[in-house]
Amino acid sequence: MVNREDVHYFGAGPAPLPTPVLESASKVLLNYNNTGIGLTELSHRSSEANAILAHTQSCLRKLLDIPESDGPDGYQILFLQGGGSGEFSAVVYHMVSAWLGKLAKEKQQGLDQEAEKMKLDYLVTGSWSLKASQEAARLVGGEHVNIVTDSRKARSNGKFGTIPKQDDWTPTKHAENVALTYYCDNETVDGVEFPSLPGSGNFPNLVADMSSNFLSRPINIRAHAAIFGGAQKNVGTTGITLAIISNAILPPHASMAEPTLLRKLGLPNGPIVLDWPTISKNNSLYNTLPIFDVWIAGQVMQRLLDQSPADKPPRITAQESESNQKAALLYSALDSHPDTYHVVPDTAVRSRMNLCFRVRGGDEGVEKEFLKKAEAQGLLGLKGHRSVGGMRVSNYNAVPVAAVEKLAAFLVGFAKEVEEK
């Protein structure tokens, strides 16, 4: 029998969870808080569920120093379903409605001509931001989507793996026409991560997909209109998506376009379950929220808080330090054997979360041998995404330092074996 402590899992998601959290989860599944009812059986509208929701929201505010004000400078924390892919659509529906609602409030005539100028700016730096831009084009038409940068065009092989210099970007010239500016902070498939906030955050209506590096470093919350991320990487279980939404783009601080106006202009009305104002108004309880998944997220966040100084917000800096340490160990092992390993992304944009590399230039036989020997040592989940191949080490928060040290030693040992042949 293989025990949990016998293996270390580096899969890209669903990702590992802290063992103590899972041990507690096994108990609350049967009997939560001495109610005699399992947590998955409790009503999402019960007092217990509301307490779990409030605790998780509070933890996240402390970890990332999220403004609490009810005014336009504050932010709402939403728990949704549909994953990052659902939010590809949600951001379009909401940001287009908010942009058009503001325009309708300012101008009573000529809305159709003004709406034709609307642009959705996308920074395409990997597979996920590409999919997001394609979804935007599907919903509102390609004529409204502006690709600010496409990283594939900056590499001779036509593949992702870099982020072009900002001087080469082509944002929409007139900022007032931009309903959103979209970027994916960490590209899980391609191993590319923004080393810092794009353009220092000086883009209109900035929206970030942070699914795979959420809670691994501080975030400049105030530079964003919206941030979202699936929970299944660094936060919890598959089933919920977290969103941090500026009050400035929510009623009553923002005017949303009426459905009739959107239809008149040929623009889509989104499903109600993806509607941020509706979800916010109902404190994430518009429909049945999987409260067990929220509880898991809250327990993971509480552990992060417990390891951080209480008087130094944002309280994610301890985890940031550990994430950097683990990534440095792995990249050092890979870089020390360039004849065996080739890290795919450019050095300046290497992801701390998803380390993508090839073995012996992508030699199929050697890469199969690599995976086989790694698995024999209990090092699992190292195969790259099916669309790009190769290897991928997902260095998420719950992967312990000891696991990374063991993997680094394996990388060095395997390289020496290959090089001696």
Short mmCIF file of C-alpha atoms in Angstrom, two decimals:
data_model
loop_
_atom_site.label_atom_id
_atom_site.label_comp_id
_atom_site.label_asym_id
_atom_site.label_seq_id
_atom_site.Cartn_x
_atom_site.Cartn_y
_atom_site.Cartn_z
CA MET A 1 0.00 0.00 0.00
CA VAL A 2 1.28 3.45 -0.94
CA ASN A 3 0.90 5.98 1.86
CA ARG A 4 0.46 9.72 1.47
CA GLU A 5 3.88 10.42 2.97
CA ASP A 6 5.51 8.12 0.40
CA VAL A 7 4.81 10.41 -2.54
CA HIS A 8 5.23 14.03 -3.55
CA TYR A 9 2.80 15.37 -6.11
CA PHE A 10 3.71 18.16 -8.55
CA GLY A 11 0.59 18.11 -10.74
CA ALA A 12 -0.74 21.34 -12.25
CA GLY A 13 -4.19 21.10 -10.73
CA PRO A 14 -6.03 19.88 -8.87
CA ALA A 15 -3.00 20.43 -6.68
CA PRO A 16 -1.87 19.13 -3.30
CA LEU A 17 -3.53 20.35 -0.14
CA PRO A 18 -1.93 20.54 3.33
CA THR A 19 -2.34 17.18 5.03
CA PRO A 20 -3.65 18.71 8.30
CA VAL A 21 -6.44 20.42 6.36
CA LEU A 22 -7.44 17.13 4.76
CA GLU A 23 -7.37 15.37 8.13
CA SER A 24 -9.72 17.99 9.56
CA ALA A 25 -11.88 17.77 6.45
CA SER A 26 -12.37 14.04 6.93
CA LYS A 27 -13.92 14.77 10.33
CA VAL A 28 -16.22 17.63 9.32
CA LEU A 29 -17.52 15.58 6.41
CA LEU A 30 -19.20 13.36 9.00
CA ASN A 31 -20.01 15.84 11.75
CA TYR A 32 -19.48 19.58 11.45
CA ASN A 33 -19.06 21.57 14.65
CA ASN A 34 -20.95 18.99 16.70
CA THR A 35 -24.14 19.50 14.69
CA GLY A 36 -24.42 15.82 13.89
CA ILE A 37 -24.58 16.77 10.21
CA GLY A 38 -21.74 16.58 7.69
CA LEU A 39 -20.50 19.83 6.20
CA THR A 40 -21.54 18.88 2.65
CA GLU A 41 -25.08 18.33 3.98
CA LEU A 42 -25.52 21.71 5.69
CA SER A 43 -27.64 24.35 3.97
CA HIS A 44 -25.61 27.07 2.29
CA ARG A 45 -28.02 29.52 3.94
CA SER A 46 -27.47 28.22 7.47
CA SER A 47 -25.75 30.24 10.19
CA GLU A 48 -22.84 27.79 10.06
CA ALA A 49 -22.38 28.33 6.32
CA ASN A 50 -22.52 32.09 6.71
CA ALA A 51 -19.87 31.94 9.42
CA ILE A 52 -17.61 29.88 7.14
CA LEU A 53 -18.11 32.37 4.33
CA ALA A 54 -17.32 35.34 6.59
CA HIS A 55 -14.20 33.64 7.98
CA THR A 56 -12.82 32.86 4.54
CA GLN A 57 -13.49 36.37 3.29
CA SER A 58 -11.80 37.83 6.38
CA CYS A 59 -8.72 35.63 5.92
CA LEU A 60 -8.34 36.68 2.30
CA ARG A 61 -8.64 40.36 3.15
CA LYS A 62 -5.85 40.03 5.69
CA LEU A 63 -3.59 37.98 3.44
CA LEU A 64 -3.77 40.42 0.51
CA ASP A 65 -4.65 43.65 2.33
CA ILE A 66 -7.90 44.05 0.41
CA PRO A 67 -9.69 47.38 1.07
CA GLU A 68 -12.93 46.92 3.04
CA SER A 69 -14.64 50.25 2.39
CA ASP A 70 -18.23 50.24 1.11
CA GLY A 71 -17.34 53.22 -1.07
CA PRO A 72 -15.88 53.16 -4.59
CA ASP A 73 -12.39 52.48 -3.21
CA GLY A 74 -13.47 49.22 -1.59
CA TYR A 75 -13.50 45.69 -3.01
CA GLN A 76 -15.91 42.77 -2.80
CA ILE A 77 -14.79 39.16 -2.39
CA LEU A 78 -16.98 36.77 -4.35
CA PHE A 79 -17.13 32.99 -4.48
CA LEU A 80 -18.43 31.66 -7.77
CA GLN A 81 -18.63 28.50 -9.83
CA GLY A 82 -17.48 27.85 -13.37
CA GLY A 83 -13.73 28.09 -12.87
CA GLY A 84 -11.39 30.41 -14.67
CA SER A 85 -13.03 29.51 -17.97
CA GLY A 86 -16.36 30.75 -16.64
CA GLU A 87 -14.73 34.03 -15.68
CA PHE A 88 -13.36 34.41 -19.22
CA SER A 89 -17.00 35.04 -20.12
CA ALA A 90 -18.03 36.82 -16.91
CA VAL A 91 -15.40 39.53 -17.27
CA VAL A 92 -16.61 40.30 -20.79
CA TYR A 93 -20.29 40.37 -19.85
CA HIS A 94 -19.71 42.61 -16.84
CA MET A 95 -17.05 44.97 -18.14
CA VAL A 96 -18.90 45.57 -21.42
CA SER A 97 -22.10 46.28 -19.49
CA ALA A 98 -20.30 48.66 -17.11
CA TRP A 99 -18.54 50.48 -19.97
CA LEU A 100 -21.74 50.86 -21.95
CA GLY A 101 -23.72 51.83 -18.84
CA LYS A 102 -21.31 54.69 -18.17
CA LEU A 103 -21.50 55.76 -21.79
CA ALA A 104 -25.32 55.72 -21.76
CA LYS A 105 -25.33 57.86 -18.64
CA GLU A 106 -23.06 60.43 -20.26
CA LYS A 107 -24.61 60.45 -23.74
CA GLN A 108 -28.25 60.18 -24.68
CA GLN A 109 -27.74 59.99 -28.44
CA GLY A 110 -25.38 58.33 -30.88
CA LEU A 111 -24.76 55.33 -28.63
CA ASP A 112 -24.56 52.94 -31.57
CA GLN A 113 -21.69 54.90 -33.16
CA GLU A 114 -19.89 55.20 -29.82
CA ALA A 115 -20.35 51.50 -29.06
CA GLU A 116 -18.61 50.64 -32.32
CA LYS A 117 -15.43 52.16 -30.84
CA MET A 118 -15.43 49.81 -27.84
CA LYS A 119 -12.28 47.72 -27.40
CA LEU A 120 -11.27 44.86 -25.15
CA ASP A 121 -7.48 44.82 -24.81
CA TYR A 122 -5.78 41.46 -24.26
CA LEU A 123 -2.16 40.67 -23.41
CA VAL A 124 -1.68 37.21 -24.92
CA THR A 125 1.30 35.62 -23.20
CA GLY A 126 0.25 31.98 -23.10
CA SER A 127 -2.44 29.40 -23.68
CA TRP A 128 -4.91 30.71 -21.11
CA SER A 129 -4.84 34.37 -22.08
CA LEU A 130 -5.18 33.22 -25.69
CA LYS A 131 -8.32 31.27 -24.79
CA ALA A 132 -9.68 34.26 -22.91
CA SER A 133 -9.18 36.53 -25.93
CA GLN A 134 -10.84 33.98 -28.18
CA GLU A 135 -13.85 33.83 -25.87
CA ALA A 136 -14.09 37.63 -25.93
CA ALA A 137 -14.05 37.60 -29.73
CA ARG A 138 -16.75 34.94 -29.75
CA LEU A 139 -18.99 36.98 -27.45
CA VAL A 140 -18.62 40.52 -28.81
CA GLY A 141 -16.95 40.06 -32.20
CA GLY A 142 -13.31 40.10 -33.16
CA GLU A 143 -13.53 43.72 -34.29
CA HIS A 144 -13.85 44.75 -30.63
CA VAL A 145 -10.83 42.74 -29.44
CA ASN A 146 -7.37 44.31 -29.58
CA ILE A 147 -4.37 42.06 -29.00
CA VAL A 148 -1.95 44.35 -27.16
CA THR A 149 0.82 41.79 -27.48
CA ASP A 150 1.11 38.20 -28.71
CA SER A 151 4.19 36.56 -27.25
CA ARG A 152 4.38 33.97 -30.01
CA LYS A 153 5.37 36.67 -32.48
CA ALA A 154 8.42 37.56 -30.41
CA ARG A 155 10.04 34.11 -30.69
CA SER A 156 11.57 32.54 -33.75
CA ASN A 157 9.79 29.23 -33.10
CA GLY A 158 6.39 30.92 -32.93
CA LYS A 159 5.66 29.48 -29.49
CA PHE A 160 4.91 31.00 -26.11
CA GLY A 161 7.76 31.47 -23.69
CA THR A 162 8.45 35.17 -23.38
CA ILE A 163 6.77 38.51 -22.67
CA PRO A 164 7.74 41.22 -25.18
CA LYS A 165 8.98 44.56 -23.89
CA GLN A 166 6.26 47.06 -23.18
CA ASP A 167 7.65 49.38 -25.84
CA ASP A 168 6.45 46.84 -28.40
CA TRP A 169 2.89 46.62 -27.04
CA THR A 170 0.01 48.20 -28.92
CA PRO A 171 -2.74 49.13 -26.44
CA THR A 172 -5.84 50.86 -27.73
CA LYS A 173 -4.90 54.49 -28.32
CA HIS A 174 -7.94 56.07 -26.68
CA ALA A 175 -8.27 54.76 -23.13
CA GLU A 176 -11.88 55.88 -22.84
CA ASN A 177 -12.82 53.23 -25.41
CA VAL A 178 -11.30 50.34 -23.44
CA ALA A 179 -13.86 48.25 -21.55
CA LEU A 180 -11.15 46.01 -20.08
CA THR A 181 -7.44 45.28 -20.23
CA TYR A 182 -6.86 41.58 -19.59
CA TYR A 183 -3.78 39.61 -18.60
CA CYS A 184 -2.99 36.20 -17.13
CA ASP A 185 -0.43 36.69 -14.37
CA ASN A 186 0.91 33.15 -14.58
CA GLU A 187 0.51 30.87 -17.59
CA THR A 188 0.17 27.34 -16.22
CA VAL A 189 0.72 25.54 -19.52
CA ASP A 190 3.66 27.57 -20.79
CA GLY A 191 5.54 28.35 -17.58
CA VAL A 192 5.50 32.14 -18.04
CA GLU A 193 4.84 34.58 -15.19
CA PHE A 194 4.80 38.36 -15.15
CA PRO A 195 7.75 39.37 -12.92
CA SER A 196 5.80 42.47 -11.88
CA LEU A 197 2.52 44.25 -12.53
CA PRO A 198 2.15 44.88 -16.29
CA GLY A 199 2.75 48.51 -17.12
CA SER A 200 2.83 49.28 -13.39
CA GLY A 201 -0.94 48.92 -13.54
CA ASN A 202 -1.42 51.96 -15.74
CA PHE A 203 -4.03 50.37 -17.98
CA PRO A 204 -7.75 51.12 -18.05
CA ASN A 205 -10.07 48.64 -16.35
CA LEU A 206 -7.32 46.14 -15.56
CA VAL A 207 -8.47 42.54 -15.09
CA ALA A 208 -6.19 39.68 -14.01
CA ASP A 209 -6.49 35.90 -14.15
CA MET A 210 -4.39 34.73 -11.20
CA SER A 211 -5.63 31.15 -11.06
CA SER A 212 -2.23 29.52 -10.78
CA ASN A 213 -0.19 31.97 -8.67
CA PHE A 214 -2.90 33.29 -6.37
CA LEU A 215 -1.70 33.63 -2.75
CA SER A 216 1.94 33.09 -3.71
CA ARG A 217 2.93 36.78 -3.49
CA PRO A 218 1.44 40.20 -2.71
CA ILE A 219 -0.91 41.81 -5.24
CA ASN A 220 -1.44 45.48 -5.99
CA ILE A 221 -5.18 45.17 -5.49
CA ARG A 222 -5.92 48.85 -6.07
CA ALA A 223 -4.48 48.75 -9.59
CA HIS A 224 -7.16 46.28 -10.70
CA ALA A 225 -10.82 46.47 -11.52
CA ALA A 226 -11.10 42.72 -11.03
CA ILE A 227 -8.95 39.72 -10.11
CA PHE A 228 -10.07 36.10 -10.27
CA GLY A 229 -8.66 32.64 -9.83
CA GLY A 230 -9.78 29.04 -9.62
CA ALA A 231 -9.26 27.61 -6.15
CA GLN A 232 -7.69 24.31 -7.18
CA LYS A 233 -4.07 25.45 -7.41
CA ASN A 234 -3.05 27.27 -4.22
CA VAL A 235 -6.30 27.77 -2.36
CA GLY A 236 -8.39 24.63 -2.13
CA THR A 237 -10.50 22.15 -4.00
CA THR A 238 -12.00 22.22 -7.47
CA GLY A 239 -15.47 23.72 -7.30
CA ILE A 240 -15.15 27.39 -6.46
CA THR A 241 -13.61 30.41 -8.13
CA LEU A 242 -12.55 33.45 -6.14
CA ALA A 243 -13.01 36.97 -7.44
CA ILE A 244 -11.93 40.30 -6.00
CA ILE A 245 -14.07 43.03 -7.57
CA SER A 246 -13.72 46.79 -7.25
CA ASN A 247 -16.81 48.55 -5.92
CA ALA A 248 -16.14 51.16 -8.59
CA ILE A 249 -17.46 48.78 -11.27
CA LEU A 250 -20.44 47.55 -9.22
CA PRO A 251 -23.76 49.26 -8.53
CA PRO A 252 -24.48 51.71 -7.01
CA HIS A 253 -21.09 53.18 -7.96
CA ALA A 254 -21.35 52.03 -11.59
CA SER A 255 -24.26 52.12 -14.00
CA MET A 256 -24.87 48.85 -15.78
CA ALA A 257 -26.34 48.77 -19.29
CA GLU A 258 -29.94 47.65 -19.50
CA PRO A 259 -30.46 44.28 -21.24
CA THR A 260 -32.62 45.98 -23.88
CA LEU A 261 -29.78 48.36 -24.76
CA LEU A 262 -27.27 45.51 -25.05
CA ARG A 263 -29.63 43.62 -27.35
CA LYS A 264 -30.27 46.70 -29.42
CA LEU A 265 -26.53 47.17 -30.00
CA GLY A 266 -25.94 43.50 -30.76
CA LEU A 267 -24.02 42.87 -27.53
CA PRO A 268 -24.60 39.86 -25.28
CA ASN A 269 -26.45 39.64 -21.98
CA GLY A 270 -24.71 37.24 -19.63
CA PRO A 271 -26.19 34.40 -17.57
CA ILE A 272 -27.35 35.59 -14.17
CA VAL A 273 -25.03 33.15 -12.35
CA LEU A 274 -22.04 34.93 -13.91
CA ASP A 275 -23.32 38.41 -13.06
CA TRP A 276 -21.01 40.06 -10.52
CA PRO A 277 -23.58 42.59 -9.24
CA THR A 278 -26.07 39.78 -8.59
CA ILE A 279 -23.50 37.59 -6.85
CA SER A 280 -22.22 40.53 -4.79
CA LYS A 281 -25.70 41.64 -3.75
CA ASN A 282 -26.40 38.12 -2.49
CA ASN A 283 -23.03 37.69 -0.71
CA SER A 284 -22.11 34.83 -3.09
CA LEU A 285 -25.30 32.97 -2.14
CA TYR A 286 -27.48 33.67 -5.17
CA ASN A 287 -27.47 29.96 -5.93
CA THR A 288 -26.21 26.95 -3.98
CA LEU A 289 -22.61 27.58 -3.02
CA PRO A 290 -20.45 24.48 -2.29
CA ILE A 291 -19.75 25.55 1.27
CA PHE A 292 -17.39 22.64 1.91
CA ASP A 293 -15.05 24.05 -0.75
CA VAL A 294 -15.26 27.48 0.90
CA TRP A 295 -14.41 25.87 4.25
CA ILE A 296 -11.35 24.18 2.72
CA ALA A 297 -10.19 27.50 1.28
CA GLY A 298 -10.66 29.16 4.65
CA GLN A 299 -8.60 26.52 6.41
CA VAL A 300 -5.79 26.87 3.86
CA MET A 301 -5.86 30.65 4.24
CA GLN A 302 -5.85 30.44 8.03
CA ARG A 303 -2.68 28.33 7.89
CA LEU A 304 -1.04 30.99 5.73
CA LEU A 305 -2.08 33.66 8.22
CA ASP A 306 -0.72 31.67 11.14
CA GLN A 307 2.75 31.63 9.61
CA SER A 308 2.81 35.39 8.90
CA PRO A 309 3.50 38.37 11.18
CA ALA A 310 0.16 39.84 12.26
CA ASP A 311 1.41 43.42 12.19
CA LYS A 312 2.82 43.45 8.66
CA PRO A 313 0.18 43.49 5.91
CA PRO A 314 -0.14 42.01 3.40
CA ARG A 315 0.31 38.78 5.31
CA ILE A 316 1.33 36.68 2.32
CA THR A 317 5.01 37.61 2.42
CA ALA A 318 6.09 34.47 4.29
CA GLN A 319 4.55 32.29 1.59
CA GLU A 320 6.12 34.46 -1.09
CA SER A 321 9.54 33.85 0.44
CA GLU A 322 8.98 30.09 0.50
CA SER A 323 7.68 30.05 -3.08
CA ASN A 324 10.76 31.91 -4.26
CA GLN A 325 13.06 29.61 -2.30
CA LYS A 326 11.54 26.47 -3.81
CA ALA A 327 11.63 27.85 -7.35
CA ALA A 328 15.27 28.89 -6.94
CA LEU A 329 16.22 25.37 -5.81
CA LEU A 330 14.61 23.78 -8.86
CA TYR A 331 15.88 26.24 -11.45
CA SER A 332 19.37 25.95 -9.99
CA ALA A 333 19.28 22.17 -10.46
CA LEU A 334 18.01 22.53 -14.04
CA ASP A 335 20.47 25.27 -15.01
CA SER A 336 23.40 23.37 -13.60
CA HIS A 337 22.95 20.71 -16.30
CA PRO A 338 22.26 22.55 -19.59
CA ASP A 339 23.25 19.51 -21.65
CA THR A 340 20.36 17.58 -20.13
CA TYR A 341 17.70 20.18 -19.38
CA HIS A 342 16.34 23.10 -21.37
CA VAL A 343 14.00 25.44 -19.53
CA VAL A 344 11.43 26.53 -22.11
CA PRO A 345 10.57 30.14 -21.09
CA ASP A 346 13.06 32.99 -21.22
CA THR A 347 14.92 33.51 -17.96
CA ALA A 348 13.31 36.89 -17.19
CA VAL A 349 9.76 35.51 -17.21
CA ARG A 350 10.19 32.06 -15.70
CA SER A 351 7.23 31.05 -13.58
CA ARG A 352 7.77 30.32 -9.90
CA MET A 353 4.68 28.11 -9.94
CA ASN A 354 4.96 26.04 -13.13
CA LEU A 355 8.48 25.14 -14.27
CA CYS A 356 8.40 23.89 -17.86
CA PHE A 357 11.43 22.16 -19.37
CA ARG A 358 12.56 19.52 -21.87
CA VAL A 359 14.93 16.65 -21.27
CA ARG A 360 17.65 16.10 -23.86
CA GLY A 361 16.00 18.43 -26.33
CA GLY A 362 12.69 16.61 -26.09
CA ASP A 363 14.05 13.13 -26.76
CA GLU A 364 10.95 10.97 -26.33
CA GLY A 365 12.80 7.95 -24.98
CA VAL A 366 14.81 9.92 -22.42
CA GLU A 367 11.74 11.85 -21.26
CA LYS A 368 9.84 8.61 -20.70
CA GLU A 369 12.80 7.27 -18.72
CA PHE A 370 12.84 10.50 -16.68
CA LEU A 371 9.17 10.11 -15.74
CA LYS A 372 9.54 6.42 -14.94
CA LYS A 373 12.49 6.93 -12.62
CA ALA A 374 10.85 9.94 -10.96
CA GLU A 375 7.71 7.96 -10.26
CA ALA A 376 9.80 5.15 -8.79
CA GLN A 377 11.02 7.68 -6.23
CA GLY A 378 7.52 8.89 -5.46
CA LEU A 379 7.84 12.09 -7.51
CA LEU A 380 4.55 12.31 -9.38
CA GLY A 381 2.72 14.66 -11.74
CA LEU A 382 5.76 15.83 -13.72
CA LYS A 383 4.45 15.33 -17.23
CA GLY A 384 3.89 18.55 -19.20
CA HIS A 385 0.58 19.69 -20.60
CA ARG A 386 -0.61 17.60 -23.53
CA SER A 387 -0.55 20.63 -25.86
CA VAL A 388 3.17 21.35 -25.37
CA GLY A 389 4.70 18.13 -24.07
CA GLY A 390 7.88 17.95 -22.05
CA MET A 391 8.03 18.24 -18.28
CA ARG A 392 6.29 20.56 -15.84
CA VAL A 393 6.92 20.94 -12.13
CA SER A 394 4.02 22.69 -10.41
CA ASN A 395 5.45 24.34 -7.33
CA TYR A 396 2.26 25.29 -5.54
CA ASN A 397 2.00 26.45 -1.94
CA ALA A 398 1.19 23.08 -0.40
CA VAL A 399 4.23 21.40 -1.99
CA PRO A 400 6.64 21.24 0.96
CA VAL A 401 10.24 22.39 0.80
CA ALA A 402 11.35 18.81 1.55
CA ALA A 403 9.56 17.60 -1.60
CA VAL A 404 11.30 20.23 -3.71
CA GLU A 405 14.67 19.31 -2.18
CA LYS A 406 14.08 15.67 -3.08
CA LEU A 407 13.08 16.58 -6.63
CA ALA A 408 16.11 18.86 -7.04
CA ALA A 409 18.39 16.03 -5.96
CA PHE A 410 16.68 13.72 -8.44
CA LEU A 411 17.14 16.25 -11.25
CA VAL A 412 20.86 16.43 -10.57
CA GLY A 413 21.23 12.67 -10.18
CA PHE A 414 19.32 11.87 -13.38
CA ALA A 415 21.33 14.41 -15.36
CA LYS A 416 24.59 12.86 -14.22
CA GLU A 417 23.40 9.41 -15.28
CA VAL A 418 22.43 10.67 -18.73
CA GLU A 419 25.64 12.62 -19.21
CA GLU A 420 27.82 9.66 -18.23
CA LYS A 421 26.29 7.41 -20.89
#
